[in-house]
Tab-separated table of C-alpha atoms in Angstrom:
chain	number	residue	atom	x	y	z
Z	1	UNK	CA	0.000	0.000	0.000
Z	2	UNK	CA	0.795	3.498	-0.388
Z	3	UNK	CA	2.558	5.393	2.910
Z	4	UNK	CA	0.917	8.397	4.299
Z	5	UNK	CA	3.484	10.991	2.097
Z	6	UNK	CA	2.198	9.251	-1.214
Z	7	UNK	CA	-1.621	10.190	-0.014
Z	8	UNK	CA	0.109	13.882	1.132
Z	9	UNK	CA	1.226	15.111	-1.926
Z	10	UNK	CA	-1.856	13.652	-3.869
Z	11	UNK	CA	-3.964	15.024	-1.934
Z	12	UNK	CA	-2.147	18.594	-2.355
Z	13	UNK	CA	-2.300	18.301	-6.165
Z	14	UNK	CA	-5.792	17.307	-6.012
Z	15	UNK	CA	-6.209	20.537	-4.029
Z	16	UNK	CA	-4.356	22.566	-6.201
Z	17	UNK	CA	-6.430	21.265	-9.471
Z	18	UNK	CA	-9.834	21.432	-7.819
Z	19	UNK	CA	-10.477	23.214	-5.062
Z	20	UNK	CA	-12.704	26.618	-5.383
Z	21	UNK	CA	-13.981	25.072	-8.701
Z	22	UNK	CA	-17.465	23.883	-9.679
Z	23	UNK	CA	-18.082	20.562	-11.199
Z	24	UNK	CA	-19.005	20.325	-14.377
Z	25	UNK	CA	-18.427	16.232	-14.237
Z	26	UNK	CA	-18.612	14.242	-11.452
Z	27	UNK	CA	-18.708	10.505	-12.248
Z	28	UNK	CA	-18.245	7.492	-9.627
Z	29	UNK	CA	-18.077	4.681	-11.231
Z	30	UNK	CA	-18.699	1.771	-8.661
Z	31	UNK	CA	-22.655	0.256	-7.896
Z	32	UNK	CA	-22.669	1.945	-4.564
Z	33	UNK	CA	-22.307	5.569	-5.309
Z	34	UNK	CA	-22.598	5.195	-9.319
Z	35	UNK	CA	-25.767	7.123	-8.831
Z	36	UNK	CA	-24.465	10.367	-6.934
Z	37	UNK	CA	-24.023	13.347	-9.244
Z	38	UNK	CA	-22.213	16.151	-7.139
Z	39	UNK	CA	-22.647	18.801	-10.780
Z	40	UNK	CA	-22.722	22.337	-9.990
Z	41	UNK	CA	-21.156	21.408	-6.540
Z	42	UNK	CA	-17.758	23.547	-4.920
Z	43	UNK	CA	-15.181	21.874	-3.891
Z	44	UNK	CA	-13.816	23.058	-0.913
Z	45	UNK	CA	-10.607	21.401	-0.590
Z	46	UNK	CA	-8.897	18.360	-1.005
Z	47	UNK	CA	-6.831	16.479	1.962
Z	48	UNK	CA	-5.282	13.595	3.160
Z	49	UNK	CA	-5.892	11.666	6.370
Z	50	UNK	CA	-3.402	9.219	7.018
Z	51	UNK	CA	-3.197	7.180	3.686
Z	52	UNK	CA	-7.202	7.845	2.833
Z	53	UNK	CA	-7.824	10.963	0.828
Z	54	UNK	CA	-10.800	13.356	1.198
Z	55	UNK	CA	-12.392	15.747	-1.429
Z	56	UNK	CA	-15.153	17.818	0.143
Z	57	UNK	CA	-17.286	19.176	-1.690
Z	58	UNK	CA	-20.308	20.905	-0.951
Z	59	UNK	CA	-22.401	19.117	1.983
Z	60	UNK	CA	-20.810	15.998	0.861
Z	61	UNK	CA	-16.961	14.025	1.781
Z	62	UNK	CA	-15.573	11.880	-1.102
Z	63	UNK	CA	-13.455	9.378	-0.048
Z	64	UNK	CA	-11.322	7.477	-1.723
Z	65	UNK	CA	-7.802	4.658	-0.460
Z	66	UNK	CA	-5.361	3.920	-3.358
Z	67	UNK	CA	-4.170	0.584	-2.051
Z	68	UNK	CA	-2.115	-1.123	-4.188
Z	69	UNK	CA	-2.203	-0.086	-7.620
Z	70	UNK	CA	-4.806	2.810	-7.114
Z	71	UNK	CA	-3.731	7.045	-8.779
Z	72	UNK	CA	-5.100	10.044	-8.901
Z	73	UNK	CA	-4.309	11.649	-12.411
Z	74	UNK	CA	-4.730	15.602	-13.584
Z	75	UNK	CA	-5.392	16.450	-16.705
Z	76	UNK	CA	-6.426	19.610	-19.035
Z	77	UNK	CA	-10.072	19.585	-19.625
Z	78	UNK	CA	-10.628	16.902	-22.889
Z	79	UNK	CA	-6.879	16.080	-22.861
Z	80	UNK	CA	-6.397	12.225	-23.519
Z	81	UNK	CA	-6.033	9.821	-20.615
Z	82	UNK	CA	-2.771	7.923	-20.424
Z	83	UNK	CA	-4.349	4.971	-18.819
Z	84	UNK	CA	-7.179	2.998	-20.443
Z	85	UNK	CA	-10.905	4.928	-19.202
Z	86	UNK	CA	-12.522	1.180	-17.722
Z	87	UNK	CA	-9.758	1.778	-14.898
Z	88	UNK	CA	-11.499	4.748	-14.026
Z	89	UNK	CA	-13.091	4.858	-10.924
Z	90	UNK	CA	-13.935	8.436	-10.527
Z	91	UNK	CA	-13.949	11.614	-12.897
Z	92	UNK	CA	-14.270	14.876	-11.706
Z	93	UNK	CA	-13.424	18.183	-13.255
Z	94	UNK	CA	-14.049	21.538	-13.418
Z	95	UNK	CA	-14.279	24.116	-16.125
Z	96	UNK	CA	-10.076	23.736	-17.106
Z	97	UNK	CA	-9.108	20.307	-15.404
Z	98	UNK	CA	-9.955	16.548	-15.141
Z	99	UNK	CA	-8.869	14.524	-12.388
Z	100	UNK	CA	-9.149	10.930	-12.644
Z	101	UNK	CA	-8.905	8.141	-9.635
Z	102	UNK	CA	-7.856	5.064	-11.572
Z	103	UNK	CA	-7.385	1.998	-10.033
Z	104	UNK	CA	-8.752	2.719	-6.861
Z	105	UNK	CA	-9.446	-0.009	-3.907
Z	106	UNK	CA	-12.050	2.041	-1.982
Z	107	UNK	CA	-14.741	5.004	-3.130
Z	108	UNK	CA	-17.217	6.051	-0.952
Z	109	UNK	CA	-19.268	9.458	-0.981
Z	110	UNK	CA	-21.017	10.311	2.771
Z	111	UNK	CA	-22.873	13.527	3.977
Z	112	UNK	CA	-19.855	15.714	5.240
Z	113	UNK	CA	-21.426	15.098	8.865
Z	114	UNK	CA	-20.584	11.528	8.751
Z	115	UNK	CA	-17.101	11.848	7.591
Z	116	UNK	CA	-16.131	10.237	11.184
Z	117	UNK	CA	-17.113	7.082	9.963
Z	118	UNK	CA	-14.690	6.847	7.481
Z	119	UNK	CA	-11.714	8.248	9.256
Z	120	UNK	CA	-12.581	8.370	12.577
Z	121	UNK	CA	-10.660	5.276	14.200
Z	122	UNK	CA	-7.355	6.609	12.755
Z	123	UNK	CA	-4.800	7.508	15.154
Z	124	UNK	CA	-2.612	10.912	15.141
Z	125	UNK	CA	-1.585	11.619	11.851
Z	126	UNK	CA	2.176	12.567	11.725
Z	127	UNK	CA	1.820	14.874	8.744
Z	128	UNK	CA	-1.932	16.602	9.913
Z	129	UNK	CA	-1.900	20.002	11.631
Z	130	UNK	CA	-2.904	17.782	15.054
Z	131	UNK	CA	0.550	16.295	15.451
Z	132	UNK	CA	2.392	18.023	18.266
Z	133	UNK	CA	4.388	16.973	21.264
Z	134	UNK	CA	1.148	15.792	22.965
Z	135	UNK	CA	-0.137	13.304	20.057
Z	136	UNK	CA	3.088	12.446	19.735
Z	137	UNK	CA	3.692	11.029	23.186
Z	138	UNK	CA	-0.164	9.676	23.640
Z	139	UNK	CA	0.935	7.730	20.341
Z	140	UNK	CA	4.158	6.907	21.710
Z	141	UNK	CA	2.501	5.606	25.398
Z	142	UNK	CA	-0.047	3.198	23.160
Z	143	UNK	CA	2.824	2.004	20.986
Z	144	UNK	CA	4.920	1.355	24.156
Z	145	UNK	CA	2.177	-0.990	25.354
Z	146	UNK	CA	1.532	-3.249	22.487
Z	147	UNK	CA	2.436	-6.422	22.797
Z	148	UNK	CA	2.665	-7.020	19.365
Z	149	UNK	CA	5.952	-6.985	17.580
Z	150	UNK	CA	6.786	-3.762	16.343
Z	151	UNK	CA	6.806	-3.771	12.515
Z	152	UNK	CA	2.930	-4.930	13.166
Z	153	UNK	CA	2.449	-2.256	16.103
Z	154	UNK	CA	3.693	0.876	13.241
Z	155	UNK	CA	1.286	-0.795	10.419
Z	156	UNK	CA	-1.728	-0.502	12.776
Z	157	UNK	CA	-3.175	2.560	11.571
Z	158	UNK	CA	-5.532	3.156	14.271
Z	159	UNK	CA	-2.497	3.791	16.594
Z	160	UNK	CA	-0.455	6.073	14.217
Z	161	UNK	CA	-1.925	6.922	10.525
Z	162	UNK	CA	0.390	6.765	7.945
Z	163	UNK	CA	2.940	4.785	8.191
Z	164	UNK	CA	2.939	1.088	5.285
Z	165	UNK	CA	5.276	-1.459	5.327
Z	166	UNK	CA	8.710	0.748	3.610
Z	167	UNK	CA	8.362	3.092	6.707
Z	168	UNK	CA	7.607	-0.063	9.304
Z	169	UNK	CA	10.672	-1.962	7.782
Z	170	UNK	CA	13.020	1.212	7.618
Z	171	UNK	CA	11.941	2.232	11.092
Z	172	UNK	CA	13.522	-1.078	12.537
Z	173	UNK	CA	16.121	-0.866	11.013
Z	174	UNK	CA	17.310	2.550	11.791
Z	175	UNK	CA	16.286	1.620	15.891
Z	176	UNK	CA	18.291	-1.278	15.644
Z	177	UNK	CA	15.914	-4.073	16.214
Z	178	UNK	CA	14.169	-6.778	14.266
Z	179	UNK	CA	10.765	-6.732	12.665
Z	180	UNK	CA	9.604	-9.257	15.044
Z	181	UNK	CA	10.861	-7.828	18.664
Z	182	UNK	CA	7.332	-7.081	20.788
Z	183	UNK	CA	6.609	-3.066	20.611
Z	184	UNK	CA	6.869	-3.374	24.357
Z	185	UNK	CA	10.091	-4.978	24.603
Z	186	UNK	CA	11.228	-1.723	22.218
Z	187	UNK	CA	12.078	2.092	21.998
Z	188	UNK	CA	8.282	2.807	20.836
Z	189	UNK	CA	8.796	6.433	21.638
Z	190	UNK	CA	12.313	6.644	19.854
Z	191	UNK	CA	10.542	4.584	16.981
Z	192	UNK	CA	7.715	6.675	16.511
Z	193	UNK	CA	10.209	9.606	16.165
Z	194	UNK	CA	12.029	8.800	13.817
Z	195	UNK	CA	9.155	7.803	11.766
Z	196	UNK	CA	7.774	11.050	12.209
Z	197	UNK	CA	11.263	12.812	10.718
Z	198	UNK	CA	11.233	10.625	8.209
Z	199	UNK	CA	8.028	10.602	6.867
Z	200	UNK	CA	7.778	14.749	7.598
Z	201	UNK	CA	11.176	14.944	5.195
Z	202	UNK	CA	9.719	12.954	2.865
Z	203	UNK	CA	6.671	14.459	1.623
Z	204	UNK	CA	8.562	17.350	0.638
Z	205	UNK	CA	10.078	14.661	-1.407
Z	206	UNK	CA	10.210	13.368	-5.307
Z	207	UNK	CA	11.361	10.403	-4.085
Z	208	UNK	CA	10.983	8.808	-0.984
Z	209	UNK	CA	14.324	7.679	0.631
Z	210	UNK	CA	15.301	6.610	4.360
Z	211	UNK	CA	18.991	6.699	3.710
Z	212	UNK	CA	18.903	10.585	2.586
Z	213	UNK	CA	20.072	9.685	-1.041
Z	214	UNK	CA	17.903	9.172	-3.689
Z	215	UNK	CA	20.461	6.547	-5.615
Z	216	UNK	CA	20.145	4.332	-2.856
Z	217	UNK	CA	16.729	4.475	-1.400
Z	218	UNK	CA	16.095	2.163	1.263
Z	219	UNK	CA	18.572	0.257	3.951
Z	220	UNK	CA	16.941	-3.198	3.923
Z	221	UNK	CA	12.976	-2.979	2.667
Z	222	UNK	CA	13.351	-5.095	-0.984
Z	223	UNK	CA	16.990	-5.867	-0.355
Z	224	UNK	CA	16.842	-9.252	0.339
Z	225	UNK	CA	19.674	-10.890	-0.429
Z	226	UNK	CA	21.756	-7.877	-0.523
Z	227	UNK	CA	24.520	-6.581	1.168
Z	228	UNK	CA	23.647	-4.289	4.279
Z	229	UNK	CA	24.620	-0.298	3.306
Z	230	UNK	CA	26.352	-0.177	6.439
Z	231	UNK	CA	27.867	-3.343	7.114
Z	232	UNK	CA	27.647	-5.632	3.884
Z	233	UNK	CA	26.159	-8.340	5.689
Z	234	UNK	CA	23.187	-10.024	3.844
Z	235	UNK	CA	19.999	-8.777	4.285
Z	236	UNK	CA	16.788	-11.589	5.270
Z	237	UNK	CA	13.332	-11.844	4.566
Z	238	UNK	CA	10.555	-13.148	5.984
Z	239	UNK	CA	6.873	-12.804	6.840
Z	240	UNK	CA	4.885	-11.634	9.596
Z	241	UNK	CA	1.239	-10.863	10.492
Z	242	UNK	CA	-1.748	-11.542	12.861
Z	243	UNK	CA	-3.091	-14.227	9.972
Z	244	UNK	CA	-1.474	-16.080	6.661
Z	245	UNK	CA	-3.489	-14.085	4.644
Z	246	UNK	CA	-2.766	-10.385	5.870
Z	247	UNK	CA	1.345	-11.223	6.450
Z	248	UNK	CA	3.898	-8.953	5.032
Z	249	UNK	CA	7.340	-9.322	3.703
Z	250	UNK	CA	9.786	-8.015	6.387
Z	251	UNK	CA	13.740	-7.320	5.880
Z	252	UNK	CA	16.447	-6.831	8.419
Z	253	UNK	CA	20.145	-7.186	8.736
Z	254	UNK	CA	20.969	-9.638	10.989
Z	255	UNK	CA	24.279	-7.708	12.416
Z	256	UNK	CA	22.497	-4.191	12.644
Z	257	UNK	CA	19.513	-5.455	14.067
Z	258	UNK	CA	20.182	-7.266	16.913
C-alpha cells in the first residue's frame, strides 16, 4: 500500500487542481455511489488523512484509499487519458481540469457530517496540523504498550496513521531491532520519532528515501539478499502478520539489528 506521504502530496495536487472550482463532471463509477451526481457542486478542498484521501465538496466528503495499484491523475479539460478509461473509478473536473482516480481499492461518498465514519478510528496523523508533542507522546505511550511486535504495532493505523510497510521496515532498522521484537520490549517512543522525521522529510520529497540519497533508497525494505549499506552483511526476509493471509514481507540485517 501506499505510505501516508504518497496520499500527502496527492492530496495537495488534487487541491491545487480542484479546489474553489465547480463541477461540471462528477462521475463514480462503482454500484454503490454510481448514482451520486455532485454537478454544480464547490469543492472546498482536497486532503489527506493518514493514507485515505478526502475531497469535500459541498455538503458531501468523497473518499477514496489507493491501495495497491490505485492514482489520482490531472489532466487539461478533454486532454487524452494515459491509462485505459474502464480503470477509471472516478472523474471529476471543473471548467479547465480533469482529475481521474484510476485503479482505486475504496470510493465512498457520505454527507460531510458523517465523515467520522470513514476516518474516525485513525490515530494521530504525523503529517496533519494535530501532530504536536502531545499526540506524539499519547501515540508513543499506546505504541509502548503493544504487545505485538513492532513492525505490526507501526502498520496498525488506528495507533499512528500513515505509516505502510517501507516506513515499518526502515523504522527497525534505523532503531536497531528486528521486525519481530514485541513493541513493548522496544524504543516505541524513539521509533515513533524517527518515523515522524522521516516521513515529515519525505513528503517534501520526489522520491521517498530513508537513507537521505535518492540513488540508494532504502537500507533493507526489498533488499533481500543484498549486502547491508552499512555493514555488507546479507539482508533476510521473511513474513509476519496476525493471519497467513494479511502477512507482510519483512527485511532486516541480521548484524544491525540485533
Amino acid at each position: 500500500m501506499p505510505e501516508g506521504d504518497t496520499a500527502h502530496r496527492t492530496a495537495r495536487m488534487l487541491h491545487a487542481a480542484l479546489a474553489g472550482a465547480v463541477l461540471e463532471r462528477f462521475e463514480l463509477r462503482v454500484p454503490r455511489a454510481a448514482t451520486a451526481d455532485l454537478r454544480g457542486s464547490r469543492v472546498d478542498e482536497v486532503l489527506a488523512v493518514g493514507k485515505h484521501l478526502l475531497h469535500r465538496i459541498g455538503g458531501y466528503t468523497l473518499h477514496s484509499h489507493l491501495k495497491m495499484e490505485g492514482r489520482w491523475e490531472t489532466y487539461r479539460r478533454g486532454a487524452r487519458w494515459r491509462r485505459p478509461a474502464f480503470r477509471a473509478r472516478a472523474v471529476l473536473a471543473t471548467q479547465r481540469i480533469e482529475a481521474v482516480g484510476f485503479d482505486l481499492a475504496q470510493v465512498r461518498l457520505v454527507p460531510r457530517e458523517r465523515e467520522s465514519l470513514l476516518i474516525g478510528h485513525l490515530g494521530p496523523d504525523p503529517l496533519g496540523p494535530g501532530w504536536n508533542s502531545r499526540t506524539a507522546r499519547a501515540a508513543g505511550d499506546r505504541l509502548a504498550a503493544d504487545a505485538r511486535p513492532l513492525h505490526m504495532a507501526l502498520l496498525d493505523q488506528r495507533l499512528v496513521a500513515g505509516f505502510g510497510n517501507e516506513y515499518a521496515n526502515e523504522i527497525c532498522f534505523l532503531l536497531g531491532v528486528r521486525p519481530q521484537r514485541p513493541a513493548q520490549d522496544a524504543d516505541a517512543h524513539a521509533a515513533l520519532e524517527l518515523g515522524a522525521r522521516l516521513i515529515r522529510q519525505n513528503v517534501e520529497r520526489p522520491v521517498r528515501t530513508t537513507t537521505g540519497d535518492p540513488r540508494r533508497r532504502l537500507f533493507v525494505c526489498f533488499r533481500d539478499g543484498q549486502p547491508c549499506r552499512r555493514c555488507g552483511t546479507v539482508i533476510q526476509r521473511g513474513r509476519l502478520g496476525p493471519e497467513p493471509l494479511r502477512e507482510r514481507d519483512v527485511y532486516w540485517c541480521p548484524h544491525c539489528q540485533r
